[in-house]
Each structure stands twice: as structure tokens, then as C-alpha cells.
Coordinates of C-alpha atoms and ligand atoms in Angstrom, one line a residue:
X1 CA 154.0 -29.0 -31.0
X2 CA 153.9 -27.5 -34.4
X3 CA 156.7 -25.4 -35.7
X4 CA 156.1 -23.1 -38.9
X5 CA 160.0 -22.5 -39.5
X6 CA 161.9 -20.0 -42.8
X7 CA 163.7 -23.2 -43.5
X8 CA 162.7 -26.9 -43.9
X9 CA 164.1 -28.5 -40.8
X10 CA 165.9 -32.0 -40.8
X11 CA 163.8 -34.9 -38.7
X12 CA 166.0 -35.7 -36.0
X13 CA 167.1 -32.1 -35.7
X14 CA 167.0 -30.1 -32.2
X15 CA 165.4 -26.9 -31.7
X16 CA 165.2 -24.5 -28.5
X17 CA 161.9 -23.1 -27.6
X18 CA 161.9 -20.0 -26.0
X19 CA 159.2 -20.4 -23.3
X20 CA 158.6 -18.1 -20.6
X21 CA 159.2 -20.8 -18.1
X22 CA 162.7 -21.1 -19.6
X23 CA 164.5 -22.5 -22.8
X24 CA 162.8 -26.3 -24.0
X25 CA 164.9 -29.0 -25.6
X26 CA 162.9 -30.0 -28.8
X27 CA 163.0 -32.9 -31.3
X28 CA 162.3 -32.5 -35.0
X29 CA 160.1 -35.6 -35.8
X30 CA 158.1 -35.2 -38.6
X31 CA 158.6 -32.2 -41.6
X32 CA 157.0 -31.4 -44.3
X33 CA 157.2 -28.5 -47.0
X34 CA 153.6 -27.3 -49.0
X35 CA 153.5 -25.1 -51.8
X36 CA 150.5 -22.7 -52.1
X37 CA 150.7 -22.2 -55.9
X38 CA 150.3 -26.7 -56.3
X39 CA 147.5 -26.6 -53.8
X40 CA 144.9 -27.2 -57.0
X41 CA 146.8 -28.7 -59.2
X42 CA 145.2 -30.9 -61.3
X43 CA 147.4 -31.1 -64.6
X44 CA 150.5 -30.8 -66.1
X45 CA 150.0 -27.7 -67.6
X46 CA 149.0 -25.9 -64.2
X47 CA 151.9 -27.8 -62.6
X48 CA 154.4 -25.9 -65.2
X49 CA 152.7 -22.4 -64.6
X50 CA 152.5 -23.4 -60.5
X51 CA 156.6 -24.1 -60.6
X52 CA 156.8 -20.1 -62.0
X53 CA 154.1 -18.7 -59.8
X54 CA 156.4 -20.6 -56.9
X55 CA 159.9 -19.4 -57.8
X56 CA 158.9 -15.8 -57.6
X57 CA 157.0 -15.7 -55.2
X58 CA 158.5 -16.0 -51.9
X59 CA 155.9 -16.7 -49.7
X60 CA 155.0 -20.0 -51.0
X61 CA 156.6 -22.5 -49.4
X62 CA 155.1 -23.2 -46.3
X63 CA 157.5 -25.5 -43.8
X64 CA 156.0 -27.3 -41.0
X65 CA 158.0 -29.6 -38.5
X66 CA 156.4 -31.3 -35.7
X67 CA 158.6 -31.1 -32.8
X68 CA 158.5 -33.6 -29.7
X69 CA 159.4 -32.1 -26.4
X70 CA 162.3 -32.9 -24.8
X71 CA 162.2 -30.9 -21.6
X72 CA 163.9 -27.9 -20.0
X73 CA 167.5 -28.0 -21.5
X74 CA 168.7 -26.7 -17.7
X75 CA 167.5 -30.0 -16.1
X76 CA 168.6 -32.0 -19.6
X77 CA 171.9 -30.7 -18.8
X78 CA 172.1 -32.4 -15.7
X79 CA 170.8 -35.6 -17.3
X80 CA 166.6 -34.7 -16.5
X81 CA 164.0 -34.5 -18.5
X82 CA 161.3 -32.2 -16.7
X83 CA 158.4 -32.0 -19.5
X84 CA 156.9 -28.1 -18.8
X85 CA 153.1 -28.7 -17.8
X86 CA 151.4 -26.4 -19.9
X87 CA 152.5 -26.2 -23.6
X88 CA 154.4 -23.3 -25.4
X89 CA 152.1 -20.8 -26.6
X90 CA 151.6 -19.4 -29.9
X91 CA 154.0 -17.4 -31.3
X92 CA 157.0 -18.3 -29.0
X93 CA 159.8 -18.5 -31.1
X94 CA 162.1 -21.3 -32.0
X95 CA 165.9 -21.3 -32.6
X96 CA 169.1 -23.9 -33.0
X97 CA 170.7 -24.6 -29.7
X98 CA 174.4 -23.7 -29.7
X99 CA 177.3 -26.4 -29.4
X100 CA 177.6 -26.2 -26.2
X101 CA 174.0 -26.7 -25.4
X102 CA 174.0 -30.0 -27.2
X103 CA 177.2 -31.6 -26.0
X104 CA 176.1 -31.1 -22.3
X105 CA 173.5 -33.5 -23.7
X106 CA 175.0 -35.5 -25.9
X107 CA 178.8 -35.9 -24.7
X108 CA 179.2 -35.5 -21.5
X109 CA 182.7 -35.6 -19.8
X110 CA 181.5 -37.5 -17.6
X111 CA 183.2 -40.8 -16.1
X112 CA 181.8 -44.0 -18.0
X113 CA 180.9 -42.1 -20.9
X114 CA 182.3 -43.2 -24.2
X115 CA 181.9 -42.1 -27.9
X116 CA 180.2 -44.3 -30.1
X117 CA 179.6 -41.8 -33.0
X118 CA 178.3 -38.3 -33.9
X119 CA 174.6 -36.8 -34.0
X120 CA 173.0 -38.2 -37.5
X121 CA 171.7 -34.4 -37.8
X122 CA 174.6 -32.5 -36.2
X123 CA 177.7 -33.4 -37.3
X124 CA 180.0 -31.9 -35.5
X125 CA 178.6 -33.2 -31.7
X126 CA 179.9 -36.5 -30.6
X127 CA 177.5 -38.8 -29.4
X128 CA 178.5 -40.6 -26.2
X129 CA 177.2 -43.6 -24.4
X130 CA 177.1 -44.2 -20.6
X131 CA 178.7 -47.8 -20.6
X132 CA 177.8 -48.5 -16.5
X133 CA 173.8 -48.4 -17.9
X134 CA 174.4 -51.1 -19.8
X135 CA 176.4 -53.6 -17.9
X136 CA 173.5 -52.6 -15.2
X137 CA 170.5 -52.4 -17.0
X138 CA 171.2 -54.4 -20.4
X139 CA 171.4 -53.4 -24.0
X140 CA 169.0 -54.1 -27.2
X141 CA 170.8 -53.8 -30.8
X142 CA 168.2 -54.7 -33.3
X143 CA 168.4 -54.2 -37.3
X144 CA 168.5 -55.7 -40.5
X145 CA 171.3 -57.9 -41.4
X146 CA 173.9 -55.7 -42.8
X147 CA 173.0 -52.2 -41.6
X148 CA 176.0 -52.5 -38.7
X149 CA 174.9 -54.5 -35.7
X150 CA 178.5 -56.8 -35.2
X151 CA 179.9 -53.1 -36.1
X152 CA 178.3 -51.5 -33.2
X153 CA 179.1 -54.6 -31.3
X154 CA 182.9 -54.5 -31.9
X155 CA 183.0 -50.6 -30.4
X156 CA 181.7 -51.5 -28.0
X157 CA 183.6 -53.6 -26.7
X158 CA 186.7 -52.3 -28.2
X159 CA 185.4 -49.1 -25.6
X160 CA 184.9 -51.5 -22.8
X161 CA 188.3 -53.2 -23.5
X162 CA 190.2 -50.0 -23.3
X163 CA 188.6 -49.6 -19.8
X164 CA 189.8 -52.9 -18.4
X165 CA 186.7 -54.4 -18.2
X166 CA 185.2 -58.2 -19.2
X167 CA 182.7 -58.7 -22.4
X168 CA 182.2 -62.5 -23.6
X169 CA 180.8 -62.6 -26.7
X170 CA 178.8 -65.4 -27.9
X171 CA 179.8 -65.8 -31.5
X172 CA 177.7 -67.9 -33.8
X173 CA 179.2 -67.2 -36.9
X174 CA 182.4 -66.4 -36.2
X175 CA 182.4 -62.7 -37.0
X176 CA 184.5 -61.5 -34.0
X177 CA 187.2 -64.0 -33.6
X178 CA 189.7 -61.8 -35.9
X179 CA 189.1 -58.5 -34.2
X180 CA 192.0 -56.9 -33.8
X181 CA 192.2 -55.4 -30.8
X182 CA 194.1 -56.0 -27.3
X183 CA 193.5 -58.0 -24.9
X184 CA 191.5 -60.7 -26.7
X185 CA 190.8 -63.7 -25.8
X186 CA 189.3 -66.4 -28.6
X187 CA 187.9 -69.4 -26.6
X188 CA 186.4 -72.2 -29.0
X189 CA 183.3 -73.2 -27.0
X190 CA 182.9 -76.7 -26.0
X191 CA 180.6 -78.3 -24.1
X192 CA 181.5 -80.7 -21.0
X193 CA 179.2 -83.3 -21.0
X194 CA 179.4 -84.3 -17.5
X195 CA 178.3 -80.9 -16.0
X196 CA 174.8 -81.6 -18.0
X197 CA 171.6 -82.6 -16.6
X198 CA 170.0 -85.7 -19.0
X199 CA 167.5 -83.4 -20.8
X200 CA 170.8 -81.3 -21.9
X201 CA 172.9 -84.4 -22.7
X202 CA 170.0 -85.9 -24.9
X203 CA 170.1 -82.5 -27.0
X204 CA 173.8 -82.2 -27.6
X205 CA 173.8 -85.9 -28.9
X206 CA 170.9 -85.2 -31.1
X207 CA 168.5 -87.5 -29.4
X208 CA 165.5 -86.3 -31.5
X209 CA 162.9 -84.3 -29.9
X210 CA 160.2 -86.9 -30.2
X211 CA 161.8 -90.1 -29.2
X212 CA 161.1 -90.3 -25.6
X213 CA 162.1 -94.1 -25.3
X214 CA 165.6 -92.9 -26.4
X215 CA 165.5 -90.1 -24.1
X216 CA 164.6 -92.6 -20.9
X217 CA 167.2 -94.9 -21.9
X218 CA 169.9 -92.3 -21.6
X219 CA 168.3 -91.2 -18.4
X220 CA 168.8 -94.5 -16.6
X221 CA 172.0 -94.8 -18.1
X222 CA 173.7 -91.2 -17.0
X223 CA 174.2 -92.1 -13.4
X224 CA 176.0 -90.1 -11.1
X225 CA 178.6 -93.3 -11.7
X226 CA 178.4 -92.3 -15.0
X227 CA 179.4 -88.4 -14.3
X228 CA 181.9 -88.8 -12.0
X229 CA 184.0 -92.5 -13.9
X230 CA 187.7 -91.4 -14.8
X231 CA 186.1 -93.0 -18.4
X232 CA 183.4 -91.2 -19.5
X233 CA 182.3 -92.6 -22.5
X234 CA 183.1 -96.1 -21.5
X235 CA 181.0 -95.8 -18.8
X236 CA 178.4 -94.5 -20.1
X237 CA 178.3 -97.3 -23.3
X238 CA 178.4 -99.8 -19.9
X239 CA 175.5 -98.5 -18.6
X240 CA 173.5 -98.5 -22.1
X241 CA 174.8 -102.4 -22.4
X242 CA 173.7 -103.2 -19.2
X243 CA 170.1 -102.2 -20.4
X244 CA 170.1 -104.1 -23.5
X245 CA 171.2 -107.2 -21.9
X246 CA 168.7 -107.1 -19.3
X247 CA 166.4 -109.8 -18.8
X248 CA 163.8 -107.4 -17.0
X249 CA 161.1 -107.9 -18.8
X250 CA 160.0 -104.5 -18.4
X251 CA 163.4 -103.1 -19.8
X252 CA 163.4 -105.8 -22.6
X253 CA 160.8 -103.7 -24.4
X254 CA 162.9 -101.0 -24.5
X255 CA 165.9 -102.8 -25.9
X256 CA 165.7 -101.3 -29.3
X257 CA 165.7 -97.7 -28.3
X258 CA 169.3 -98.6 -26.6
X259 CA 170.5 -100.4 -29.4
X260 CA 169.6 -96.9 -31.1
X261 CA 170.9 -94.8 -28.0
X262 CA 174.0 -97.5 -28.3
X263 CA 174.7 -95.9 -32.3
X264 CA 174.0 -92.1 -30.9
X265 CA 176.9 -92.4 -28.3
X266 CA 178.9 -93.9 -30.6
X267 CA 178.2 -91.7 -33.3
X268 CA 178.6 -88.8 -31.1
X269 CA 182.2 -89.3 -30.0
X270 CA 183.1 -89.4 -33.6
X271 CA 181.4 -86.2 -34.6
X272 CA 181.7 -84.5 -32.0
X273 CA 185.1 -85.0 -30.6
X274 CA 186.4 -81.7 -31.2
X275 CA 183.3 -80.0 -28.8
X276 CA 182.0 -82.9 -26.5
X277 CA 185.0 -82.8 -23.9
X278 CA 183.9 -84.8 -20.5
X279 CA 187.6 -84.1 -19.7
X280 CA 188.1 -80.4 -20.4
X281 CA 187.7 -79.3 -16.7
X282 CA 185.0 -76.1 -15.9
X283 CA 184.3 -74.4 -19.2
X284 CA 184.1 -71.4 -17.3
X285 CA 188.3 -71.2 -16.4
X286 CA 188.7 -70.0 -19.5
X287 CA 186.8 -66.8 -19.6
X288 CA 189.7 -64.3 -18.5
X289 CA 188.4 -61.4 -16.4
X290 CA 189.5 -57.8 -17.7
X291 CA 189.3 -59.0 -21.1
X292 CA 187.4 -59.7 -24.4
X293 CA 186.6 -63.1 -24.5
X294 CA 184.8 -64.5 -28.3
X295 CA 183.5 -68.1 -27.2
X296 CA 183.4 -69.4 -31.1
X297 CA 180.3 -71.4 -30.9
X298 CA 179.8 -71.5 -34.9
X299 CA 181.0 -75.3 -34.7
X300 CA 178.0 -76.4 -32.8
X301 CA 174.8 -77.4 -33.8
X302 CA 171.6 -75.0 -32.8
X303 CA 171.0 -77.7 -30.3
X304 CA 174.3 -77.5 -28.9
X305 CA 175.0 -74.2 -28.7
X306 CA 171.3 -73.3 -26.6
X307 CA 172.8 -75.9 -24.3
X308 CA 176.3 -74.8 -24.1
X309 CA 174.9 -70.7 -23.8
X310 CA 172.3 -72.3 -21.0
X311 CA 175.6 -73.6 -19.3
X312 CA 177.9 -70.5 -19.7
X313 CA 174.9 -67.9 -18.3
X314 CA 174.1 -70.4 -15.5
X315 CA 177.3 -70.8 -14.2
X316 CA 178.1 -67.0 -15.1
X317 CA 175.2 -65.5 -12.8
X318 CA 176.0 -68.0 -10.2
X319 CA 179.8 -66.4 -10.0
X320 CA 178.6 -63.2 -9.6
X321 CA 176.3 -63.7 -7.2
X322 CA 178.4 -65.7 -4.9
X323 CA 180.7 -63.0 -5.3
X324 CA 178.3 -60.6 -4.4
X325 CA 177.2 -62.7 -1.0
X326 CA 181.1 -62.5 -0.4
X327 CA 181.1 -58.8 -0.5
X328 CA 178.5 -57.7 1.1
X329 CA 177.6 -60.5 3.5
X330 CA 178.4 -60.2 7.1
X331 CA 179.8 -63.6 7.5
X332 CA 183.0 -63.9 6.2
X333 CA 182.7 -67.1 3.8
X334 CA 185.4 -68.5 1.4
X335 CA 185.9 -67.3 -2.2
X336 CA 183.9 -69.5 -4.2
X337 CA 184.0 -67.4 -7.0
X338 CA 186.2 -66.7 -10.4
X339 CA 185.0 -62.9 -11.0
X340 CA 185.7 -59.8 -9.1
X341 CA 184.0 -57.0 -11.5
X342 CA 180.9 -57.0 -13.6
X343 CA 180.6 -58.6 -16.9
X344 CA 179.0 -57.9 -20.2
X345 CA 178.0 -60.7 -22.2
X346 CA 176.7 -60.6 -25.9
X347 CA 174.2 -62.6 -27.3
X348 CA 174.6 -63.0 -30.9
X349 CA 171.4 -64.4 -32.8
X350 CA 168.9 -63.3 -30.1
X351 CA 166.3 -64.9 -32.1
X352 CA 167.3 -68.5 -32.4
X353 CA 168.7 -68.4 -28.6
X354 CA 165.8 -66.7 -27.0
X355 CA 162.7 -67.2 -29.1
X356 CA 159.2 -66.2 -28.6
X357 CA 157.6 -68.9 -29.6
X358 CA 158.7 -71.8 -27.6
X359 CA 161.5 -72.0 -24.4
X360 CA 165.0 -72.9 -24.3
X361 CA 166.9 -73.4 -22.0
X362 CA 169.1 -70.6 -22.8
X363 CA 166.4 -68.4 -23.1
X364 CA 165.2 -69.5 -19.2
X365 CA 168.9 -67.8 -18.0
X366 CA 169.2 -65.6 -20.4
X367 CA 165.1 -63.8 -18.9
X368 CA 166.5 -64.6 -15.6
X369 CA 169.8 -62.2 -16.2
X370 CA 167.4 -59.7 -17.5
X371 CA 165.5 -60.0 -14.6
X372 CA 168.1 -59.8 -11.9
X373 CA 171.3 -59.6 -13.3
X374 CA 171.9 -55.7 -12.4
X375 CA 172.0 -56.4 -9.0
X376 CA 174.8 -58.6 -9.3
X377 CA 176.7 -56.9 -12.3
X378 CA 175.9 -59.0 -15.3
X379 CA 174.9 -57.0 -18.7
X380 CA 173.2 -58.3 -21.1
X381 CA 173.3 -56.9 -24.7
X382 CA 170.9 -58.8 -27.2
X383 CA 171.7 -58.5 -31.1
X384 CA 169.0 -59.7 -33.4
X385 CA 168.2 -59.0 -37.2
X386 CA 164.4 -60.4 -36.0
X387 CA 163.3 -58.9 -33.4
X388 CA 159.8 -59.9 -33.8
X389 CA 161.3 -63.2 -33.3
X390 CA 162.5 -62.7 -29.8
X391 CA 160.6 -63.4 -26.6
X392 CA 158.9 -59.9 -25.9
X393 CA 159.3 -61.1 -22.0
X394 CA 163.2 -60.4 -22.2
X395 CA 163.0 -57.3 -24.9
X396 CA 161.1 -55.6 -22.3
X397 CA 163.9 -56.0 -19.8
X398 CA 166.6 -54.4 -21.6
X399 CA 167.4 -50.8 -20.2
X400 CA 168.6 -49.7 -24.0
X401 CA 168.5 -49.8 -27.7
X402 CA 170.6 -49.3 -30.7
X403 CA 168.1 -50.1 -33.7
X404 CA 169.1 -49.3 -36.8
X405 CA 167.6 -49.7 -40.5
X406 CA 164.5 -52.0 -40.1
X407 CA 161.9 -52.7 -42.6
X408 CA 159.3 -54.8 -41.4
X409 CA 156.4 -53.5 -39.6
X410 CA 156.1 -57.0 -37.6
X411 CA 159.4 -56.2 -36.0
X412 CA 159.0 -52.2 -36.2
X413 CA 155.5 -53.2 -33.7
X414 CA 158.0 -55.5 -31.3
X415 CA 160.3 -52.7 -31.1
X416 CA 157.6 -50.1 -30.2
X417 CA 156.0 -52.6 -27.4
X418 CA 159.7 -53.0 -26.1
X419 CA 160.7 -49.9 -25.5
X420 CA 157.9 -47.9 -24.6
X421 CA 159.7 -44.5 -24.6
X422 CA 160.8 -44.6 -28.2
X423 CA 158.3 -42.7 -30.4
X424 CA 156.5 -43.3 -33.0
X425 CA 157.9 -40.9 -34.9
X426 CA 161.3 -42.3 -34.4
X427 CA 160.3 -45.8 -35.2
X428 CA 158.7 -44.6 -38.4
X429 CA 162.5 -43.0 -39.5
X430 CA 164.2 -46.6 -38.9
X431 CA 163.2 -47.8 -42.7
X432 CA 165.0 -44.5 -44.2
X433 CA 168.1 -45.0 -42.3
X434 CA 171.5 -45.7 -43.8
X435 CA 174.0 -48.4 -42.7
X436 CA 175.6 -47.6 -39.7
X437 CA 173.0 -44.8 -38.3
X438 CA 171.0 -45.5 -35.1
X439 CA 168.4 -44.2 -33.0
X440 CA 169.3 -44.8 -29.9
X441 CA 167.1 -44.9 -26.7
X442 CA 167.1 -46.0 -23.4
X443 CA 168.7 -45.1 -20.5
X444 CA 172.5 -45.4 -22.0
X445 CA 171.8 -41.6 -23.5
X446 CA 170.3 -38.5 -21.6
X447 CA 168.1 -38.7 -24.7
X448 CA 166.6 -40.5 -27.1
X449 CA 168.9 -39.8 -30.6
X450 CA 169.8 -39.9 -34.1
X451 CA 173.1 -41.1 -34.3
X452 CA 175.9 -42.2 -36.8
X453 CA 177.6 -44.6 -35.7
X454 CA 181.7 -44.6 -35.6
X455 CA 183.4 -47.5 -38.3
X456 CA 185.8 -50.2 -36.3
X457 CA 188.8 -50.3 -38.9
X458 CA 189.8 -53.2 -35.8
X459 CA 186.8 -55.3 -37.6
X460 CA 188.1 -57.5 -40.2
X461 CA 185.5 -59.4 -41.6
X462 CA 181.5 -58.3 -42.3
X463 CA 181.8 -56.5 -45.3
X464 CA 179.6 -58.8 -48.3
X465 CA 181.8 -60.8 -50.0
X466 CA 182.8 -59.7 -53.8
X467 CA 181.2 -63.2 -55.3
X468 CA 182.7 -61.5 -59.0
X469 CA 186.1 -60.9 -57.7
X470 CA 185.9 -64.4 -55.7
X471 CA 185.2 -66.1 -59.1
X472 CA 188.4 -64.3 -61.0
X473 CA 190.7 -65.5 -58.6
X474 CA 189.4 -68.6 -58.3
X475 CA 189.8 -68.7 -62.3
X476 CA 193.8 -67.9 -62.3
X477 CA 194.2 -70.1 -59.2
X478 CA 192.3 -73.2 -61.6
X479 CA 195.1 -72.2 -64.5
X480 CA 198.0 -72.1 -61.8
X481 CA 196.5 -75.6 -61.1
X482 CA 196.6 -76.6 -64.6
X483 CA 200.2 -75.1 -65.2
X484 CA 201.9 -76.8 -62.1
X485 CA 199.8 -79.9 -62.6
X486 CA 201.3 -80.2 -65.9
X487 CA 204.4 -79.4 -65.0
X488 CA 204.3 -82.8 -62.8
X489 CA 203.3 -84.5 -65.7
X490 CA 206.1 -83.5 -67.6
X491 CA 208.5 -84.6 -64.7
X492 CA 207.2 -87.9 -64.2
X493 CA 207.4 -88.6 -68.2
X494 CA 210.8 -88.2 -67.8
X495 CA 211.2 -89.9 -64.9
X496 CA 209.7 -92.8 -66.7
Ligands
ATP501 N1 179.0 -47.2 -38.8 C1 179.3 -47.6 -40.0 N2 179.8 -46.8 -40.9 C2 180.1 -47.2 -42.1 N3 180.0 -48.5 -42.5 C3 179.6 -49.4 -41.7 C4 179.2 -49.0 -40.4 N4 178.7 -50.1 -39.7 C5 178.8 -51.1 -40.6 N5 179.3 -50.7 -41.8 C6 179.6 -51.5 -42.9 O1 178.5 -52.3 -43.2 C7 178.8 -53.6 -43.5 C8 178.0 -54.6 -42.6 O2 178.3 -54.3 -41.2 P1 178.0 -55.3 -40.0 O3 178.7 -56.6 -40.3 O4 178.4 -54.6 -38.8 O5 176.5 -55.5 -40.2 P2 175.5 -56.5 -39.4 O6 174.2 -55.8 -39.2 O7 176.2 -57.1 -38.2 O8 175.4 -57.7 -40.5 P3 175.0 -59.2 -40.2 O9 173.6 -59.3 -39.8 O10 175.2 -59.8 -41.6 O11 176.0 -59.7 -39.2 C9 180.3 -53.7 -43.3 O12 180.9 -53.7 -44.6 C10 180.7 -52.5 -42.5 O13 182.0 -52.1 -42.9

């Protein structure tokens, strides 16, 4: 619809129609103000006069919003959205809805509703989030880097945390691990080598891609023996020595590849002794339910951490579906299962873990969470700073989105074929956005919105680092050096 307003309206703006079917929600989308005196301007000297002609007379401007409908703020109240069937007709006046209209929309006190920030447009209405969407239906936050994704991220969770409930974020660069709030619980991920299949134990030891002799030798050689020996390693290296000693003359051809997969194993246990752990029990016992558990995975490779996510949403889906057999089956089984309430995990780098260009592991569990997690009460929220990067497959899935400043179209065209309510009129405002604003869409709102979003003073790191200041105090701290270090000097002189 096409508004003709006294005053330039604000896109992302609401306006109340007056129908004669009863008052319409509306969205300012586009808005543009025309001048009649500059409609034939064609030099400077006509632009001057025009700028006169304009200030006197008041009829000039002409302002023009473009207004998507909403539907009938009575059923928007209630959380509807009835589109009328015939459109206003000419002439029906426009107005602002009052306060009270908007936070029936916007912040509702309703159970599970949490505030996440204020409208972008009108500052004084809270915008609030319905948390039990997202832990049902999954969550999307895309935008540039440094535009307020881990931001959003951390209230979040600091919301879900003051309600008792479990988030596990996967953090691949260790943004979260100093948030200060309560009930955290900083795990640093590591990966138990004997709960891997072959395929995942060649990646975390860095068996290259291509060497598929290497790969076979480790394949014979990880034997259940292998997985369940009191000596890991040992056995394993026994194993590998058994096949370079062999006489087979079909294995001697392969003899070099384990001498090779002989160094890797080795290797391995040197550099990766701090995440490869065949003694370290069920990774999973130490997610705590009720709180909000960081698993620091910035210490492992790509490689690594795809295998260890792969493990920790496998086993996590697993829990809560056995839980959910438990519940609601008829038979009365055993608890076989750590988790009693639903869980929200974050995926950090959405992009590198679930691509769209080629599978992972992690990706596989991560599509199938999207896919079925709601019935057994697994969330899913996705961050990415490339969402044209991500597998379209699991976008689509996800119930919600946060999606702040983003520039390029490739990713502004993923966006718009994931979430097929968003307009395009909203997508086109995500490059004029400041950090921290959002639209958000989905089903987490009544409607789609224009938000600021709330600052967590609990998040420590994330601001850009002052490289200037950085350099000064490294400069004193070299003279300090320099002082003290001469200081010794003098000391041992004497001492001499
Ligand atoms: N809602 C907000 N209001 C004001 N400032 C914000 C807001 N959100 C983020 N910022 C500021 O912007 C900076 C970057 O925020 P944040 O780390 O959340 O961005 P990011 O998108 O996660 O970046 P990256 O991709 O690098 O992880 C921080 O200094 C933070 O204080």
C-alpha cells in the first residue's frame, strides 16, 4: 500500500490503517520525499531559485511511504496475523498506533517471553523474544563480523540462564569463556579417541584427505581390541607394527604407508596430548544440565573440532531422545539418559561447520537436529558472518532469524531464500543498519521487526583491539625490560 503522509515516515516504522473492516497493523518499508519545485532541474542556478520556491511554499514536499501489511492489530494482539482480503481503499486514513497497541505486539507479558532490546523505530517499546520457539524450532543469527552476533549470543543465553535452563555453546574462538555470568560452566573440549569410528580417528590425526593407503592401514589397525585395551596408544602402535612386519605379501606393499601411519600416531600423542584423551571417560558428563556450558574448542584444528561437534550433537540428540522414549513410552524402561529438559546448543562458525559446498560430518547431525530435533527438545541457533557459505538445506530449517548489518548481495540472496517470510524490503535495510540493530523474523516474534538490540556489560571481550594503545604499552613494558635487565647487570658485576 501507498501512504501519502504530512511527515516523512521512518522505514521500519508502524502505522494503523483505519479500514472499515477494522484497524490494520502496517510496516513502513520504503520512504521517499519529492520536491515539486526540483522536478526540472537541470542546473545549478535553477537548483538555487528551486531551494526558495521550496521553502515558501508549503506544499512542495511530497512524502510517500510504502507500507507492508501486517494484519488486523485485534488478531496481532493475540499473536495472528489475519491479512484483510481486499485492500484499504483510497483515502482511508493512516495514524501512529498508541503504546499500548504496540507492546501487545511487541512485549508481551507472556510466560517465555524475554527482552532482547527495544524497537529500532520506537524507542520506548521493548522488544521481547519468545525463547520456547527457539529451543523448538531453532534460531538463525547472521551478520557481518562485528555488527553484534557473539553480543546477541551472550543475551541470550544470559536470558536462558536466569531461567534455569541448559545452552552449550560451541566456542571456536574463545569469545565466551570469560562471560561473566552465573552458572557457567567452561568445558575445554576434547575429543575421546576411542568413541570414534576410523574415518573420524584418521581426521583428528591429520591423516590427509587423499592418502587412502594411510587411511586403510589405520582401519585394520583400530580394532575393537584396540578400543576397548586399558593402553590405548600402545595398542594401537601394536597393531600398526604388526602390519609392517608382516610377511603377507599382500600387506607388504603397504608397509610404507604404516611406517607413515607409525610417525602420525606418534606424532599425534605429542601434539595433541592436551585434546586426544582415550582415557577421559564420556565427553558428554561434563555438560551440566540447568547451566551454560562454553565447550572451548579454539584449541583444535578445523578437522578436529567437525569431529568432536559430530560427536557432541550425536550423542546430544541421542540423550534426548532416549529421554523422550522414557517419558512417553508405555513400557517402563531404565534411564539411559543424562538430560531431563531441553537444550539449546550454539554453533559458532556455521560456515566452516556446516558448509554448502561439501558434507561434514558435523553438518550430517547438525541437518538432522534441524530436521527433528523439536520433537525431542534440542534447539539449534546457527551464527555465521557467511551465510552464503552455509548449507541452504539447514538455513531453511531454522524457525528464526536475527540478521543484522550485511553487505553482500550473495549472502543478502541466501538469506532471502532462507526465510521466505522476510521481505524484500527488509533485506534491502540490512546494509544501512548500525552495530547491534536487527531485523528480526521468524516465529520467536509475533512479527517481523526492527530492533536494537540490548549491550551485555557481562561480555568481556569482542570489542576490536586498540593495535595503537597495544604498541604504547608494549613500548614502556620493553624499557621496564631494559631498566630491570640492567639492574641484573649491575648486580651480577658486583657479585663478580
Ligand atoms: N547491541 C549493541 N549495542 C552496542 N554495541 C554493541 C552491541 N552489540 C555489539 N556491540 C559492540 O560491537 C562490538 C562487536 O560486537 P560482537 O563481538 O558481538 O560482534 P560479532 O558480530 O560477534 O563479531 P565477530 O564476528 O568478530 O565475532 C563490541 O565492541 C560490542 O561492544
Amino acid at each position: 500500500m501507498t501512504a501519502i503522509t504530512s511527515r516523512p515516515l521512518s522505514v521500519g516504522e508502524y502505522i494503523k490503517i483505519d479500514s472499515d473492516e477494522g484497524e490494520i497493523l502496517g510496516l513502513v518499508e520504503k520512504s521517499s520525499v519529492s520536491s515539486a519545485a526540483f522536478a526540472d532541474v537541470k542546473n545549478f542556478d535553477e537548483a538555487s531559485e528551486s531551494t526558495e520556491i521550496a521553502e515558501i511554499n508549503k506544499r512542495d514536499k511530497t512524502y510517500t511511504a510504502h507500507i507492508g501489511i501486517l494484519g488486523f492489530l485485534e488478531n496481532l494482539r493475540k499473536g495472528q496475523s489475519i491479512i484483510p482480503a481486499v485492500p484499504p481503499i483510497p483515502g482511508t486514513p493512516i495514524s501512529q498506533p498508541t503504546k499500548e497497541d504496540l507492546e501487545a505486539i511487541f512485549s508481551p507479558e507472556k510466560a517465555g517471553w524475554v527482552k532482547i532490546g527495544n524497537l529500532l523505530r520506537e524507542k520506548s517499546i521493548e522488544a521481547k523474544i519468545n525463547l520456547d520457539k527457539i529451543v523448538a524450532r531453532h534460531l538463525g543469527i547472521l551478520a557481518m563480523t562485528g555488527m553484534g552476533k557473539s553480543n546477541l549470543v551472550s543475551l541470550i543465553t544470559k536470558q536462558i540462564g536466569k531461567l534455569k535452563g541448559t545452552v552449550i555453546i560451541f566456542d571456536y574462538h574463545n569469545d565466551y569463556t570469560t562471560l561473566n555470568i552465573p552458572r557457567i560452566n567452561v568445558i575445554d573440549a576434547k575429543i575421546n579417541p576411542r568413541l570414534l569410528d576410523a574415518d573420524q580417528l584418521s581426521e583428528v590425526l591429520e591423516i590427509r584427505d587423499g592418502a587412502n593407503v594411510q587411511q586403510r592401514v589405520l582401519r585394520m589397525a583400530f580394532t575393537k581390541q584396540v578400543k576397548e585395551s586399558k593402553e590405548f596408544w600402545k595398542k594401537l602402535e601394536t597393531e600398526v607394527e604388526f602390519i609392517v612386519n608382516s610377511e603377507d605379501k599382500k600387506i607388504k606393499e603397504i608397509r610404507t604407508s604404516a611406517y607413515r601411519v607409525q610417525d602420525i600416531i606418534e606424532e599425534a600423542q605429542r601434539r595433541f596430548e592436551d585434546i586426544l584423551d582415550p582415557d577421559m571417560g564420556d565427553p558428554i558428563s561434563f555438560i551440566k544440565e540447568g547451566r551454560t556450558n562454553i565447550l572451548n574448542i579454539s584449541e583444535l584444528s578445523e578437522k578436529q573440532a567437525n569431529v568432536a561437534l559430530a560427536f557432541y550433537l550425536q550423542q546430544l540428540l541421542k540423550d534426548r531422545k532416549d529421554a523422550s522414549i522414557v517419558k512417553h513410552g508405555r513400557s517402563k524402561r531404565e534411564r539411559n539418559y543424562k538430560f531431563d529438559s531441553p537444550i539449546f546448543v550454539i554453533i559458532e562458525e556455521a560456515h566452516v561447520f556446516i558448509p554448502k559446498d561439501h558434507d561434514t560430518s558435523a553438518k550430517y547431525w547438525a541437518a538432522k537436529i534441524a530436521r527433528e530435533g523439536r520433537k525431542f527438545g534440542l534447539g539449534l541457533g546457527i551464527v555465521s558472518q557467511r551465510p552464503r557459505s552455509v548449507d541452504l538445506n539447514v538455513l531453511s530449517q531454522l524457525g528464526s532469524f536475527a540478521i543484522m548489518k550485511i553487505i553482500q548481495e550473495d549472502d543478502q540472496r541466501q538469506i532471502a531464500a532462507a526465510t521466505e517470510s522476510t521481505s524484500r524490503e527488509l533485506i534491502a535495510q540490512l546494509t544501512s543498519l548500525n552495530v547491534g540493530d536487527a531485523v528480526l523474523v521468524g516465529q520467536w516474534t509475533n512479527l517481523p521487526s526492527l530492533v536494537h538490540v540490548e549491550e551485555v556489560k557481562e561480555k568481556i571481550m569482542g570489542a576490536d583491539q586498540s593495535a595503537v594503545n597495544a604498541w604504547a604499552n608494549a613500548e614502556k613494558m620493553n624499557e621496564i625490560a631494559v631498566e630491570s635487565t640492567q639492574g641484573l647487570v649491575k648486580k651480577d658485576l658486583l657479585l663478580d
